mmCIF file of C-alpha atoms in Angstrom:
data_model
loop_
_atom_site.group_PDB
_atom_site.id
_atom_site.type_symbol
_atom_site.label_atom_id
_atom_site.label_comp_id
_atom_site.label_asym_id
_atom_site.label_seq_id
_atom_site.Cartn_x
_atom_site.Cartn_y
_atom_site.Cartn_z
ATOM 1 C CA MET G 1 -2.240 42.312 121.487
ATOM 2 C CA THR G 2 1.598 42.819 120.708
ATOM 3 C CA PRO G 3 3.851 40.093 122.616
ATOM 4 C CA GLN G 4 6.021 41.408 125.168
ATOM 5 C CA ARG G 5 9.452 40.520 125.737
ATOM 6 C CA LEU G 6 11.976 40.972 128.349
ATOM 7 C CA PHE G 7 15.386 40.176 128.970
ATOM 8 C CA THR G 8 16.073 40.720 132.589
ATOM 9 C CA SER G 9 19.800 40.212 132.454
ATOM 10 C CA GLY G 10 22.394 39.369 130.132
ATOM 11 C CA SER G 11 22.509 39.916 126.266
ATOM 12 C CA LYS G 12 23.094 37.220 123.610
ATOM 13 C CA ASP G 13 25.412 37.840 120.693
ATOM 14 C CA SER G 14 23.661 36.149 117.649
ATOM 15 C CA ASP G 15 26.953 34.148 116.938
ATOM 16 C CA GLU G 16 26.911 32.640 120.344
ATOM 17 C CA MET G 17 25.129 29.442 121.368
ATOM 18 C CA ALA G 18 23.063 29.013 124.244
ATOM 19 C CA PHE G 19 21.421 26.684 126.313
ATOM 20 C CA LEU G 20 17.650 27.462 126.570
ATOM 21 C CA VAL G 21 15.256 26.115 129.746
ATOM 22 C CA PRO G 22 11.484 26.888 129.266
ATOM 23 C CA PHE G 23 10.615 27.483 133.037
ATOM 24 C CA ASP G 24 7.492 27.311 134.465
ATOM 25 C CA GLY G 25 8.385 26.878 138.220
ATOM 26 C CA THR G 26 7.997 22.982 138.524
ATOM 27 C CA TYR G 27 10.390 20.545 140.209
ATOM 28 C CA LEU G 28 11.409 19.329 136.681
ATOM 29 C CA ALA G 29 11.640 22.743 135.151
ATOM 30 C CA GLU G 30 14.110 23.549 137.972
ATOM 31 C CA ALA G 31 15.977 20.373 137.422
ATOM 32 C CA ALA G 32 16.370 21.082 133.764
ATOM 33 C CA LEU G 33 17.409 24.475 134.530
ATOM 34 C CA MET G 34 20.144 22.826 137.207
ATOM 35 C CA ARG G 35 21.129 20.452 134.460
ATOM 36 C CA ALA G 36 21.553 23.356 131.863
ATOM 37 C CA SER G 37 23.384 25.337 134.143
ATOM 38 C CA GLU G 38 25.706 22.536 134.838
ATOM 39 C CA TYR G 39 26.338 21.599 131.541
ATOM 40 C CA GLY G 40 26.617 25.291 130.750
ATOM 41 C CA GLU G 41 29.464 26.001 132.986
ATOM 42 C CA ALA G 42 31.041 22.484 132.031
ATOM 43 C CA LEU G 43 31.085 23.656 128.135
ATOM 44 C CA GLU G 44 31.004 27.365 128.365
ATOM 45 C CA GLU G 45 27.432 27.936 127.101
ATOM 46 C CA ASP G 46 25.194 30.647 128.087
ATOM 47 C CA VAL G 47 21.950 29.483 129.623
ATOM 48 C CA ILE G 48 18.571 31.480 128.795
ATOM 49 C CA ALA G 49 15.515 30.487 131.250
ATOM 50 C CA LEU G 50 12.407 31.319 129.407
ATOM 51 C CA THR G 51 9.118 31.676 131.069
ATOM 52 C CA VAL G 52 5.673 32.337 128.952
ATOM 53 C CA VAL G 53 3.054 33.725 131.217
ATOM 54 C CA PRO G 54 -0.409 33.892 129.617
ATOM 55 C CA ASP G 55 -2.318 37.151 130.472
ATOM 56 C CA HIS G 56 -4.810 35.511 132.979
ATOM 57 C CA GLU G 57 -4.575 35.187 136.505
ATOM 58 C CA GLY G 58 -7.073 31.955 136.535
ATOM 59 C CA TYR G 59 -4.144 30.448 134.724
ATOM 60 C CA ALA G 60 -1.642 31.734 137.116
ATOM 61 C CA ILE G 61 -3.370 30.574 140.017
ATOM 62 C CA ASP G 62 -4.006 26.902 138.903
ATOM 63 C CA VAL G 63 -0.163 26.358 138.094
ATOM 64 C CA GLY G 64 0.530 28.029 141.240
ATOM 65 C CA TRP G 65 2.363 31.219 140.144
ATOM 66 C CA TYR G 66 -0.387 33.490 141.999
ATOM 67 C CA GLU G 67 -2.715 33.317 144.876
ATOM 68 C CA THR G 68 -5.519 35.505 145.198
ATOM 69 C CA ARG G 69 -4.787 36.512 148.899
ATOM 70 C CA GLU G 70 -1.432 38.355 147.764
ATOM 71 C CA ASP G 71 -1.217 41.877 148.184
ATOM 72 C CA GLU G 72 0.187 42.632 144.823
ATOM 73 C CA PRO G 73 -2.687 42.571 142.142
ATOM 74 C CA PHE G 74 -2.158 40.040 139.594
ATOM 75 C CA SER G 75 -0.120 41.322 136.415
ATOM 76 C CA VAL G 76 2.287 39.384 133.940
ATOM 77 C CA PRO G 77 5.600 41.227 135.203
ATOM 78 C CA TYR G 78 4.539 40.304 138.957
ATOM 79 C CA VAL G 79 4.297 36.385 138.222
ATOM 80 C CA ALA G 80 7.445 37.086 135.930
ATOM 81 C CA ALA G 81 9.586 38.539 138.643
ATOM 82 C CA LYS G 82 8.573 35.493 140.904
ATOM 83 C CA LEU G 83 9.664 32.933 138.776
ATOM 84 C CA ARG G 84 13.096 35.039 137.996
ATOM 85 C CA GLU G 85 13.948 34.470 141.852
ATOM 86 C CA GLY G 86 13.557 30.577 141.449
ATOM 87 C CA VAL G 87 15.868 31.102 138.304
ATOM 88 C CA ASP G 88 18.186 33.029 140.231
ATOM 89 C CA ASP G 89 18.367 31.044 143.261
ATOM 90 C CA ILE G 90 19.071 27.831 140.566
ATOM 91 C CA ALA G 91 21.244 29.631 138.389
ATOM 92 C CA PRO G 92 22.237 32.872 138.988
ATOM 93 C CA GLY G 93 24.310 33.074 135.950
ATOM 94 C CA ALA G 94 21.553 32.608 133.672
ATOM 95 C CA THR G 95 19.707 35.088 131.878
ATOM 96 C CA PHE G 96 16.069 35.299 132.426
ATOM 97 C CA ARG G 97 13.489 36.159 129.992
ATOM 98 C CA HIS G 98 9.886 36.280 130.048
ATOM 99 C CA GLU G 99 7.077 36.087 127.353
ATOM 100 C CA GLN G 100 3.487 37.336 127.495
ATOM 101 C CA ILE G 101 0.809 35.698 125.962
ATOM 102 C CA ASP G 102 -2.989 36.055 125.526
ATOM 103 C CA ASP G 103 -3.946 32.605 125.129
ATOM 104 C CA ARG G 104 -3.208 30.021 127.728
ATOM 105 C CA THR G 105 -3.524 26.286 125.798
ATOM 106 C CA PRO G 106 -0.454 24.252 125.726
ATOM 107 C CA ALA G 107 -0.285 24.725 122.326
ATOM 108 C CA ALA G 108 0.107 28.554 122.384
ATOM 109 C CA ILE G 109 2.531 28.182 125.111
ATOM 110 C CA ALA G 110 4.869 25.544 122.935
ATOM 111 C CA ASN G 111 4.529 27.795 119.824
ATOM 112 C CA ARG G 112 5.700 31.145 122.002
ATOM 113 C CA ILE G 113 8.483 28.623 123.329
ATOM 114 C CA LYS G 114 9.500 27.698 119.693
ATOM 115 C CA GLN G 115 9.284 31.006 117.888
ATOM 116 C CA THR G 116 11.679 32.636 121.082
ATOM 117 C CA ALA G 117 13.875 29.263 120.250
ATOM 118 C CA GLU G 118 13.838 30.169 116.512
ATOM 119 C CA GLU G 119 14.977 33.755 117.506
ATOM 120 C CA ILE G 120 17.583 32.746 120.399
ATOM 121 C CA ARG G 121 18.878 29.408 117.679
ATOM 122 C CA PRO G 122 19.833 27.290 121.152
ATOM 123 C CA SER G 123 22.116 24.526 120.662
ATOM 124 C CA VAL G 124 20.168 22.521 123.132
ATOM 125 C CA VAL G 125 16.665 22.839 124.738
ATOM 126 C CA PHE G 126 16.452 21.179 128.139
ATOM 127 C CA LEU G 127 12.755 20.187 129.043
ATOM 128 C CA GLY G 128 11.915 19.277 132.129
ATOM 129 C CA THR G 129 8.926 16.753 131.946
ATOM 130 C CA ASP G 130 7.919 13.141 133.362
ATOM 131 C CA ASN G 131 5.378 13.191 130.480
ATOM 132 C CA VAL G 132 8.040 11.897 127.839
ATOM 133 C CA GLY G 133 4.995 9.607 126.096
ATOM 134 C CA GLU G 134 2.836 12.855 125.696
ATOM 135 C CA ILE G 135 5.669 14.729 123.535
ATOM 136 C CA ALA G 136 4.346 12.903 120.568
ATOM 137 C CA GLU G 137 1.155 14.586 121.235
ATOM 138 C CA PRO G 138 1.867 18.289 120.702
ATOM 139 C CA ILE G 139 -1.749 19.503 121.048
ATOM 140 C CA THR G 140 -1.754 18.431 124.556
ATOM 141 C CA SER G 141 1.686 18.967 125.714
ATOM 142 C CA VAL G 142 4.136 22.040 125.855
ATOM 143 C CA ALA G 143 7.019 20.039 125.809
ATOM 144 C CA GLY G 144 5.583 17.910 122.383
ATOM 145 C CA GLY G 145 5.254 21.066 120.810
ATOM 146 C CA VAL G 146 8.878 22.224 121.492
ATOM 147 C CA ALA G 147 10.497 18.629 121.210
ATOM 148 C CA GLU G 148 9.298 18.404 117.564
ATOM 149 C CA ASN G 149 11.454 21.241 116.151
ATOM 150 C CA ALA G 150 14.679 19.643 114.508
ATOM 151 C CA THR G 151 16.552 23.008 114.434
ATOM 152 C CA TYR G 152 18.070 22.010 117.826
ATOM 153 C CA ASP G 153 18.886 19.334 119.911
ATOM 154 C CA VAL G 154 16.378 18.533 122.929
ATOM 155 C CA HIS G 155 17.353 17.341 125.967
ATOM 156 C CA ILE G 156 14.756 15.924 128.181
ATOM 157 C CA VAL G 157 15.129 15.855 132.133
ATOM 158 C CA ARG G 158 12.720 13.234 133.737
ATOM 159 C CA TYR G 159 14.379 13.059 137.425
ATOM 160 C CA TYR G 160 15.345 15.685 139.917
ATOM 161 C CA ALA G 161 18.473 14.045 140.328
ATOM 162 C CA PRO G 162 20.724 14.403 143.494
ATOM 163 C CA PRO G 163 22.007 17.976 142.481
ATOM 164 C CA SER G 164 25.811 18.945 142.950
ATOM 165 C CA ILE G 165 25.285 22.087 144.821
ATOM 166 C CA PRO G 166 25.099 21.166 148.526
ATOM 167 C CA GLU G 167 22.410 24.251 149.552
ATOM 168 C CA VAL G 168 19.709 23.272 147.165
ATOM 169 C CA ARG G 169 17.284 20.762 148.708
ATOM 170 C CA LEU G 170 15.688 17.909 147.090
ATOM 171 C CA GLU G 171 11.751 18.067 147.404
ATOM 172 C CA ASP G 172 8.750 16.101 146.608
ATOM 173 C CA GLY G 173 9.330 14.045 143.442
ATOM 174 C CA SER G 174 12.910 13.879 143.968
ATOM 175 C CA TYR G 175 15.062 10.847 142.064
ATOM 176 C CA ARG G 176 15.002 7.755 144.174
ATOM 177 C CA GLY G 177 17.558 5.116 143.409
ATOM 178 C CA ILE G 178 16.555 1.915 141.528
ATOM 179 C CA ASP G 179 16.567 -0.122 144.546
ATOM 180 C CA GLU G 180 14.473 2.415 146.778
ATOM 181 C CA PRO G 181 10.726 1.817 146.536
#
């Protein structure tokens, strides 16, 4: 199957640098997107949120992107549109891009992120992960597969720090101060 690529807003000039955020809708991916957006605004860098969606309904259900009770039948564009809503809520100025793949393994997802990063050539990739130790294990970790590439810096976001935007509420897994239990 030919990979499907879609830029749904914005466009990149090949001479401009950008921040790339692999986005899967988890709270740490949201934190990474927020952090990239804040840095992007401060440093006048574009932010691209990238979602890699395997064309597999069971995978989408397992990761919480789709429920069997939904009115809309499963499709990659439908799932991508739902994830885009999350991106738009957190970083309205970010460009959203989704990539469709057939293989649902972490290695396949990481490979597509790396391929897209080679195309985009970001200055920094923002990764939201609490599995920093697993980054050395690219076979089992999407983050590890992406972090091993030396053509861009990697900013690892391990905590959902208190947001600078008051409208955004902290959710489960939010940052807690060192003195808190």
